[in-house]
mmCIF file of C-alpha atoms and ligand atoms in Angstrom:
data_model
loop_
_atom_site.group_PDB
_atom_site.id
_atom_site.type_symbol
_atom_site.label_atom_id
_atom_site.label_comp_id
_atom_site.label_asym_id
_atom_site.label_seq_id
_atom_site.Cartn_x
_atom_site.Cartn_y
_atom_site.Cartn_z
ATOM 1 C CA MET A 213 -2.924 -28.509 4.705
ATOM 2 C CA ALA A 214 -1.251 -25.487 6.337
ATOM 3 C CA GLU A 215 -3.404 -22.299 5.452
ATOM 4 C CA LYS A 216 -1.770 -19.828 3.218
ATOM 5 C CA ILE A 217 -3.469 -16.334 3.706
ATOM 6 C CA VAL A 218 -2.548 -13.566 1.608
ATOM 7 C CA ILE A 219 -3.949 -10.184 2.633
ATOM 8 C CA LEU A 220 -3.858 -6.972 0.572
ATOM 9 C CA THR A 221 -4.385 -3.731 2.277
ATOM 10 C CA GLY A 222 -5.126 -0.166 1.030
ATOM 11 C CA ALA A 223 -5.551 3.277 2.252
ATOM 12 C CA GLY A 224 -8.667 2.391 3.951
ATOM 13 C CA ILE A 225 -6.955 0.419 6.713
ATOM 14 C CA SER A 226 -5.066 3.735 7.750
ATOM 15 C CA ALA A 227 -8.020 6.047 7.439
ATOM 16 C CA GLU A 228 -8.999 5.629 11.215
ATOM 17 C CA SER A 229 -5.392 6.383 12.052
ATOM 18 C CA GLY A 230 -6.156 9.888 10.571
ATOM 19 C CA LEU A 231 -4.232 9.129 7.168
ATOM 20 C CA GLY A 232 -6.341 10.314 4.103
ATOM 21 C CA THR A 233 -7.429 7.981 1.575
ATOM 22 C CA PHE A 234 -7.140 8.631 -2.060
ATOM 23 C CA ARG A 235 -10.657 8.292 -3.665
ATOM 24 C CA ASP A 236 -13.005 8.918 -0.731
ATOM 25 C CA ALA A 237 -14.968 12.279 -0.990
ATOM 26 C CA ASP A 238 -12.250 14.279 0.749
ATOM 27 C CA GLY A 239 -9.421 12.104 -0.590
ATOM 28 C CA LEU A 240 -5.910 12.983 -1.580
ATOM 29 C CA TRP A 241 -6.770 12.714 -5.416
ATOM 30 C CA SER A 242 -9.536 15.397 -4.717
ATOM 31 C CA GLN A 243 -6.860 17.901 -3.440
ATOM 32 C CA VAL A 244 -4.082 17.196 -5.982
ATOM 33 C CA ARG A 245 -3.752 15.520 -9.382
ATOM 34 C CA ILE A 246 -1.998 12.247 -9.964
ATOM 35 C CA GLU A 247 -0.346 13.777 -12.933
ATOM 36 C CA ASP A 248 1.174 16.615 -10.777
ATOM 37 C CA VAL A 249 2.564 14.585 -7.768
ATOM 38 C CA ALA A 250 2.561 10.717 -8.459
ATOM 39 C CA THR A 251 4.316 10.174 -11.735
ATOM 40 C CA PRO A 252 8.063 10.198 -12.816
ATOM 41 C CA GLU A 253 7.079 13.091 -15.186
ATOM 42 C CA ALA A 254 5.716 15.006 -12.426
ATOM 43 C CA PHE A 255 8.911 14.746 -10.571
ATOM 44 C CA ALA A 256 11.060 15.579 -13.480
ATOM 45 C CA ARG A 257 9.010 18.613 -14.075
ATOM 46 C CA ASP A 258 8.644 19.923 -10.625
ATOM 47 C CA PRO A 259 10.598 17.933 -8.131
ATOM 48 C CA ALA A 260 10.170 20.578 -5.225
ATOM 49 C CA ARG A 261 6.214 20.122 -5.591
ATOM 50 C CA VAL A 262 6.415 16.335 -5.556
ATOM 51 C CA HIS A 263 8.914 16.249 -2.421
ATOM 52 C CA ALA A 264 6.526 18.688 -0.669
ATOM 53 C CA PHE A 265 3.620 16.252 -1.182
ATOM 54 C CA TYR A 266 5.488 13.373 0.150
ATOM 55 C CA ASN A 267 7.101 15.469 3.000
ATOM 56 C CA MET A 268 3.563 16.296 4.078
ATOM 57 C CA ARG A 269 2.571 12.722 3.996
ATOM 58 C CA ARG A 270 5.743 11.509 5.704
ATOM 59 C CA ALA A 271 4.826 13.981 8.580
ATOM 60 C CA ALA A 272 1.299 12.716 8.822
ATOM 61 C CA ALA A 273 2.475 9.224 8.960
ATOM 62 C CA ALA A 274 4.982 9.883 11.611
ATOM 63 C CA ALA A 275 2.354 11.671 13.747
ATOM 64 C CA ALA A 276 -0.238 8.767 13.183
ATOM 65 C CA ALA A 277 -0.435 5.497 15.165
ATOM 66 C CA PRO A 278 -1.611 1.885 14.127
ATOM 67 C CA ASN A 279 -5.240 1.206 14.828
ATOM 68 C CA PRO A 280 -6.959 -1.977 15.962
ATOM 69 C CA ALA A 281 -7.050 -3.233 12.424
ATOM 70 C CA HIS A 282 -3.125 -3.052 12.089
ATOM 71 C CA HIS A 283 -2.736 -4.789 15.287
ATOM 72 C CA ALA A 284 -5.163 -7.462 14.561
ATOM 73 C CA LEU A 285 -3.318 -8.352 11.420
ATOM 74 C CA ALA A 286 0.042 -8.350 13.213
ATOM 75 C CA ARG A 287 -1.658 -10.664 15.934
ATOM 76 C CA LEU A 288 -3.008 -13.088 13.114
ATOM 77 C CA GLN A 289 0.477 -13.218 11.664
ATOM 78 C CA ARG A 290 2.214 -13.732 14.868
ATOM 79 C CA ASP A 291 -0.353 -16.669 15.770
ATOM 80 C CA HIS A 292 0.116 -18.472 12.471
ATOM 81 C CA PRO A 293 3.833 -18.361 11.758
ATOM 82 C CA GLY A 294 4.716 -18.593 8.100
ATOM 83 C CA GLU A 295 1.019 -18.791 6.940
ATOM 84 C CA VAL A 296 0.087 -15.007 6.644
ATOM 85 C CA VAL A 297 1.444 -12.761 3.970
ATOM 86 C CA ILE A 298 0.422 -9.211 4.176
ATOM 87 C CA VAL A 299 0.906 -7.022 1.025
ATOM 88 C CA THR A 300 0.269 -3.407 1.225
ATOM 89 C CA GLN A 301 -0.314 -0.766 -1.358
ATOM 90 C CA ASN A 302 0.204 1.785 1.327
ATOM 91 C CA VAL A 303 3.378 3.850 1.761
ATOM 92 C CA ASP A 304 2.779 4.565 5.365
ATOM 93 C CA ASP A 305 4.648 2.410 8.118
ATOM 94 C CA LEU A 306 1.709 1.476 10.376
ATOM 95 C CA HIS A 307 1.810 -2.306 9.624
ATOM 96 C CA GLY A 308 5.286 -2.378 10.621
ATOM 97 C CA ARG A 309 4.866 -0.283 13.647
ATOM 98 C CA ALA A 310 2.170 -2.616 14.788
ATOM 99 C CA GLY A 311 4.730 -5.551 14.583
ATOM 100 C CA ALA A 312 3.739 -6.953 11.329
ATOM 101 C CA GLU A 313 6.151 -8.308 8.550
ATOM 102 C CA VAL A 314 4.730 -6.546 5.445
ATOM 103 C CA LEU A 315 5.476 -6.488 1.682
ATOM 104 C CA HIS A 316 5.256 -2.672 0.521
ATOM 105 C CA MET A 317 4.563 -3.264 -3.039
ATOM 106 C CA HIS A 318 4.212 0.482 -3.701
ATOM 107 C CA GLY A 319 7.363 1.507 -1.653
ATOM 108 C CA ALA A 320 7.663 3.444 1.657
ATOM 109 C CA LEU A 321 7.380 6.998 2.739
ATOM 110 C CA ALA A 322 10.174 6.208 5.409
ATOM 111 C CA ARG A 323 12.696 5.208 2.502
ATOM 112 C CA ALA A 324 14.543 7.417 0.063
ATOM 113 C CA LEU A 325 15.947 6.152 -3.404
ATOM 114 C CA CYS A 326 18.698 7.419 -5.475
ATOM 115 C CA ALA A 327 17.595 7.434 -9.094
ATOM 116 C CA SER A 328 21.070 7.386 -10.182
ATOM 117 C CA CYS A 329 22.716 4.542 -8.415
ATOM 118 C CA GLY A 330 19.586 2.698 -6.864
ATOM 119 C CA GLU A 331 20.738 3.041 -3.208
ATOM 120 C CA THR A 332 18.025 3.305 -0.658
ATOM 121 C CA TRP A 333 18.168 4.683 2.807
ATOM 122 C CA ALA A 334 15.976 5.967 5.788
ATOM 123 C CA ALA A 335 14.441 9.048 4.394
ATOM 124 C CA PRO A 336 14.939 12.316 6.547
ATOM 125 C CA PRO A 337 11.729 13.940 7.562
ATOM 126 C CA GLU A 338 11.931 16.591 4.901
ATOM 127 C CA MET A 339 13.415 15.923 1.410
ATOM 128 C CA ALA A 340 14.396 18.482 -1.103
ATOM 129 C CA PRO A 341 15.411 18.521 -4.780
ATOM 130 C CA GLY A 342 19.352 18.067 -5.158
ATOM 131 C CA ASP A 343 19.864 16.308 -1.838
ATOM 132 C CA PRO A 344 23.025 14.226 -2.477
ATOM 133 C CA CYS A 345 22.818 10.489 -2.412
ATOM 134 C CA PRO A 346 24.810 9.064 0.581
ATOM 135 C CA ALA A 347 26.503 6.430 -1.699
ATOM 136 C CA CYS A 348 27.189 8.000 -4.982
ATOM 137 C CA GLU A 349 26.896 11.688 -3.880
ATOM 138 C CA ARG A 350 24.888 12.567 -7.074
ATOM 139 C CA PRO A 351 21.870 15.039 -6.498
ATOM 140 C CA ALA A 352 19.393 12.411 -7.673
ATOM 141 C CA THR A 353 17.429 11.481 -4.634
ATOM 142 C CA ARG A 354 13.627 10.717 -4.669
ATOM 143 C CA PRO A 355 11.025 9.269 -2.369
ATOM 144 C CA ASP A 356 11.048 5.417 -2.624
ATOM 145 C CA VAL A 357 7.697 4.995 -3.563
ATOM 146 C CA VAL A 358 6.192 3.481 -6.808
ATOM 147 C CA TRP A 359 4.541 6.155 -9.053
ATOM 148 C CA PHE A 360 2.043 5.684 -11.799
ATOM 149 C CA GLY A 361 3.605 4.078 -14.821
ATOM 150 C CA GLU A 362 6.476 2.420 -12.612
ATOM 151 C CA MET A 363 6.721 -1.201 -11.739
ATOM 152 C CA PRO A 364 5.475 -2.272 -8.281
ATOM 153 C CA HIS A 365 7.914 -4.227 -6.092
ATOM 154 C CA ARG A 366 7.959 -8.031 -5.684
ATOM 155 C CA LEU A 367 5.313 -8.826 -8.181
ATOM 156 C CA ASP A 368 6.885 -12.179 -8.867
ATOM 157 C CA ASP A 369 6.776 -13.112 -4.970
ATOM 158 C CA ILE A 370 3.279 -11.958 -4.690
ATOM 159 C CA ALA A 371 2.179 -14.069 -7.760
ATOM 160 C CA ASP A 372 3.816 -17.123 -6.054
ATOM 161 C CA HIS A 373 1.959 -16.246 -2.818
ATOM 162 C CA LEU A 374 -1.296 -16.005 -4.688
ATOM 163 C CA ALA A 375 -0.822 -19.091 -6.545
ATOM 164 C CA ALA A 376 -0.436 -21.092 -3.421
ATOM 165 C CA CYS A 377 -3.109 -19.274 -1.037
ATOM 166 C CA SER A 378 -6.300 -20.965 0.247
ATOM 167 C CA LEU A 379 -7.711 -17.504 1.632
ATOM 168 C CA PHE A 380 -7.279 -14.057 0.040
ATOM 169 C CA ALA A 381 -8.574 -10.975 1.776
ATOM 170 C CA ALA A 382 -8.490 -7.333 0.588
ATOM 171 C CA ILE A 383 -8.819 -4.712 3.263
ATOM 172 C CA GLY A 384 -9.649 -0.992 2.671
ATOM 173 C CA THR A 385 -8.919 -0.845 -1.014
ATOM 174 C CA SER A 386 -11.008 0.589 -3.901
ATOM 175 C CA GLY A 387 -9.729 -1.903 -6.535
ATOM 176 C CA ALA A 388 -8.819 0.985 -8.766
ATOM 177 C CA VAL A 389 -5.305 0.422 -9.070
ATOM 178 C CA TYR A 390 -3.553 -2.274 -10.939
ATOM 179 C CA PRO A 391 -1.872 -4.677 -10.808
ATOM 180 C CA ALA A 392 -3.083 -4.828 -7.177
ATOM 181 C CA ALA A 393 -6.761 -4.746 -8.041
ATOM 182 C CA GLY A 394 -6.250 -7.798 -10.180
ATOM 183 C CA PHE A 395 -4.926 -9.913 -7.213
ATOM 184 C CA VAL A 396 -8.306 -11.316 -6.342
ATOM 185 C CA ARG A 397 -8.505 -12.790 -9.830
ATOM 186 C CA GLU A 398 -5.220 -14.595 -9.366
ATOM 187 C CA ALA A 399 -6.335 -15.973 -6.023
ATOM 188 C CA ARG A 400 -9.685 -17.249 -7.359
ATOM 189 C CA ALA A 401 -7.791 -18.947 -10.303
ATOM 190 C CA ALA A 402 -5.685 -20.774 -7.417
ATOM 191 C CA GLY A 403 -8.986 -22.050 -5.952
ATOM 192 C CA ALA A 404 -8.762 -19.707 -2.937
ATOM 193 C CA ASP A 405 -11.718 -18.343 -0.874
ATOM 194 C CA THR A 406 -11.831 -14.505 -1.147
ATOM 195 C CA VAL A 407 -13.257 -12.083 1.273
ATOM 196 C CA GLU A 408 -13.352 -8.259 1.136
ATOM 197 C CA LEU A 409 -13.336 -6.059 4.164
ATOM 198 C CA ASN A 410 -14.388 -2.532 3.379
ATOM 199 C CA LEU A 411 -16.418 0.318 4.364
ATOM 200 C CA GLY A 412 -18.357 0.213 1.323
ATOM 201 C CA ALA A 413 -18.295 -1.352 -2.168
ATOM 202 C CA SER A 414 -15.110 -1.221 -4.341
ATOM 203 C CA ASP A 415 -14.554 -1.673 -8.034
ATOM 204 C CA VAL A 416 -14.013 -5.472 -7.641
ATOM 205 C CA SER A 417 -16.501 -6.194 -4.927
ATOM 206 C CA PRO A 418 -18.370 -8.699 -7.361
ATOM 207 C CA LEU A 419 -15.295 -10.877 -7.771
ATOM 208 C CA PHE A 420 -15.306 -11.739 -3.766
ATOM 209 C CA HIS A 421 -17.041 -14.802 -2.375
ATOM 210 C CA ARG A 422 -17.829 -12.910 0.892
ATOM 211 C CA ARG A 423 -17.861 -9.255 1.917
ATOM 212 C CA LEU A 424 -17.669 -7.849 5.470
ATOM 213 C CA THR A 425 -18.704 -4.345 5.586
ATOM 214 C CA GLY A 426 -17.969 -1.650 8.186
ATOM 215 C CA PRO A 427 -14.936 0.254 9.426
ATOM 216 C CA ALA A 428 -11.582 -1.660 9.475
ATOM 217 C CA SER A 429 -10.880 -0.873 13.134
ATOM 218 C CA ARG A 430 -14.049 -3.060 13.871
ATOM 219 C CA VAL A 431 -14.330 -5.549 11.072
ATOM 220 C CA VAL A 432 -10.708 -6.499 10.876
ATOM 221 C CA PRO A 433 -10.424 -7.563 14.753
ATOM 222 C CA ASP A 434 -13.781 -9.153 14.439
ATOM 223 C CA TRP A 435 -12.544 -11.227 11.386
ATOM 224 C CA VAL A 436 -9.223 -12.125 12.837
ATOM 225 C CA ASP A 437 -10.474 -13.293 16.313
HETATM 226 C C1 BV8 B 710 2.398 -0.305 -13.590
HETATM 227 C C2 BV8 B 710 2.317 4.953 -4.316
HETATM 228 C C3 BV8 B 710 3.619 -1.421 -15.217
HETATM 229 C C4 BV8 B 710 2.547 6.438 -4.240
HETATM 230 C C5 BV8 B 710 0.536 4.206 -5.799
HETATM 231 C C6 BV8 B 710 -3.566 -2.946 -15.869
HETATM 232 C C7 BV8 B 710 -2.328 -3.456 -15.450
HETATM 233 C C8 BV8 B 710 -1.252 -2.746 -14.913
HETATM 234 C C9 BV8 B 710 -1.230 -1.363 -14.804
HETATM 235 C C10 BV8 B 710 -2.332 -0.641 -15.135
HETATM 236 C C11 BV8 B 710 -3.583 -1.525 -15.808
HETATM 237 N N1 BV8 B 710 -4.471 -0.441 -16.033
HETATM 238 C C12 BV8 B 710 -4.062 0.733 -15.687
HETATM 239 C C13 BV8 B 710 -2.682 0.564 -15.235
HETATM 240 C C14 BV8 B 710 -1.682 1.824 -14.887
HETATM 241 C C15 BV8 B 710 -1.920 2.157 -13.525
HETATM 242 C C16 BV8 B 710 -3.181 2.246 -12.859
HETATM 243 O O1 BV8 B 710 -3.693 1.242 -12.208
HETATM 244 N N2 BV8 B 710 -4.008 3.215 -13.161
HETATM 245 C C17 BV8 B 710 -5.305 3.271 -12.425
HETATM 246 C C18 BV8 B 710 -5.476 4.845 -11.899
HETATM 247 C C19 BV8 B 710 -6.377 2.969 -13.469
HETATM 248 N N3 BV8 B 710 -1.064 1.383 -12.709
HETATM 249 C C20 BV8 B 710 0.195 1.647 -12.608
HETATM 250 O O2 BV8 B 710 0.786 2.573 -13.078
HETATM 251 C C21 BV8 B 710 1.062 0.653 -11.771
HETATM 252 N N4 BV8 B 710 2.381 0.338 -12.453
HETATM 253 O O3 BV8 B 710 1.259 -0.433 -14.265
HETATM 254 O O4 BV8 B 710 3.564 -0.742 -13.942
HETATM 255 C C22 BV8 B 710 3.050 -2.695 -15.100
HETATM 256 C C23 BV8 B 710 2.309 -3.296 -16.263
HETATM 257 C C24 BV8 B 710 1.781 -4.723 -16.086
HETATM 258 C C25 BV8 B 710 1.968 -5.403 -14.848
HETATM 259 C C26 BV8 B 710 2.527 -4.748 -13.852
HETATM 260 C C27 BV8 B 710 3.265 -3.413 -13.932
HETATM 261 C C28 BV8 B 710 1.745 1.484 -10.412
HETATM 262 C C29 BV8 B 710 0.658 1.841 -9.592
HETATM 263 C C30 BV8 B 710 1.079 2.300 -8.144
HETATM 264 C C31 BV8 B 710 0.973 3.909 -8.229
HETATM 265 N N5 BV8 B 710 1.352 4.213 -6.872
HETATM 266 N N6 BV8 B 710 0.915 4.630 -4.420
HETATM 267 C C32 BV8 B 710 1.629 7.112 -3.313
HETATM 268 O O5 BV8 B 710 1.073 6.510 -2.247
HETATM 269 O O6 BV8 B 710 1.563 8.468 -3.516
HETATM 270 S S1 BV8 B 710 -1.085 3.847 -6.091
HETATM 271 C C33 BV8 B 710 -2.125 4.539 -4.927
HETATM 272 O O7 BV8 B 710 -3.397 3.867 -5.077
HETATM 273 C C34 BV8 B 710 -1.866 4.181 -3.464
HETATM 274 O O8 BV8 B 710 -0.784 3.235 -3.255
HETATM 275 C C35 BV8 B 710 -3.203 3.446 -2.928
HETATM 276 O O9 BV8 B 710 -2.918 2.760 -1.973
HETATM 277 C C36 BV8 B 710 -3.626 2.971 -4.196
HETATM 278 C C37 BV8 B 710 -4.850 2.264 -4.255
HETATM 279 O O10 BV8 B 710 -5.678 3.147 -3.822
HETATM 280 P P1 BV8 B 710 -6.343 2.429 -2.337
HETATM 281 O O11 BV8 B 710 -5.389 1.910 -1.308
HETATM 282 O O12 BV8 B 710 -7.471 1.462 -2.737
HETATM 283 O O13 BV8 B 710 -7.035 3.633 -1.762
HETATM 284 P P2 BV8 B 710 -8.270 4.415 -2.193
HETATM 285 O O14 BV8 B 710 -8.483 5.813 -1.631
HETATM 286 O O15 BV8 B 710 -8.486 4.274 -3.654
HETATM 287 O O16 BV8 B 710 -9.708 3.646 -1.531
HETATM 288 C C38 BV8 B 710 -9.804 3.561 -0.272
HETATM 289 C C39 BV8 B 710 -10.685 2.371 0.176
HETATM 290 O O17 BV8 B 710 -10.869 2.236 1.561
HETATM 291 C C40 BV8 B 710 -12.183 2.588 -0.404
HETATM 292 O O18 BV8 B 710 -12.630 1.334 -0.973
HETATM 293 C C41 BV8 B 710 -12.936 2.834 0.798
HETATM 294 O O19 BV8 B 710 -14.265 2.426 0.764
HETATM 295 C C42 BV8 B 710 -12.098 2.069 1.962
HETATM 296 N N7 BV8 B 710 -12.273 2.739 3.189
HETATM 297 C C43 BV8 B 710 -12.282 4.167 3.618
HETATM 298 N N8 BV8 B 710 -12.258 4.186 4.969
HETATM 299 C C44 BV8 B 710 -12.353 3.000 5.562
HETATM 300 C C45 BV8 B 710 -12.268 2.151 4.257
HETATM 301 N N9 BV8 B 710 -12.392 0.802 4.537
HETATM 302 C C46 BV8 B 710 -12.286 0.388 5.855
HETATM 303 N N10 BV8 B 710 -12.399 1.093 6.902
HETATM 304 C C47 BV8 B 710 -12.252 2.468 6.742
HETATM 305 N N11 BV8 B 710 -12.356 3.189 7.891
#
């Protein structure tokens, strides 16, 4: 039977590319509060502050480079055409820049969204409140990311992949955010083998059959090769 491998990645896979994680000791959520920068209410209250947060992260992502973990997943996908689905919670573009096809369930820093007409386009390096939408020209542009309380992208497709997978791997994610943190349960219900690759333990580690512990730039290439 052709393998179907579903891989979920989180901020930990980009940590060694120099991008901050969220919940590690020096993580982003220790510097700013989710309620101030990553909810629709925060954007309505202070769009300039939210844009500044994402402008900073967009610049950091542009200055970062994929690390051996990103390249190993792209290699795995290339060597097993049609059998490897990569779903990322990350909004950086490092998987894509490593050559992987990836499903951005929480959106992408590199994209802008019009909250009025739904148009999306390549985001400029700096976004500001009132930037006009290139399609409807209304001043309703925002980062094309999924904030807390908003529906993640492609959940039906992801559910279909999980229901058909024989192997599920979670890489560099704390298992703190749903619905992504629940994917391991869906994979197990489908009878899949499950493996967690992480620097340490996550909130959902007990749900995995196997765990490979260490930095992604080492354990992911070892696992792939
Ligand atoms: C929603 C985009 C309605 C923006 C993000 C149950 C069901 C459904 C929803 C909920 C639920 N319970 C609670 C909720 C609400 C909420 C939620 O989960 N809250 C949490 C805080 C309790 N969820 C939502 O609001 C979601 N939407 O619910 O819609 C709905 C209802 C039902 C069903 C479906 C939908 C929307 C969530 C998306 C929010 N947007 N990001 C942005 O990036 O600014 S989430 C944010 O957290 C990032 O995307 C991030 O990726 C994600 C998860 O964090 P991680 O990636 O895991 O990063 P973290 O820092 O936490 O962990 C890093 C890990 O890496 C650690 O384990 C560490 O050990 C490891 N690591 C570090 N270094 C390395 C390493 N590993 C390897 N190598 C290293 N070198």
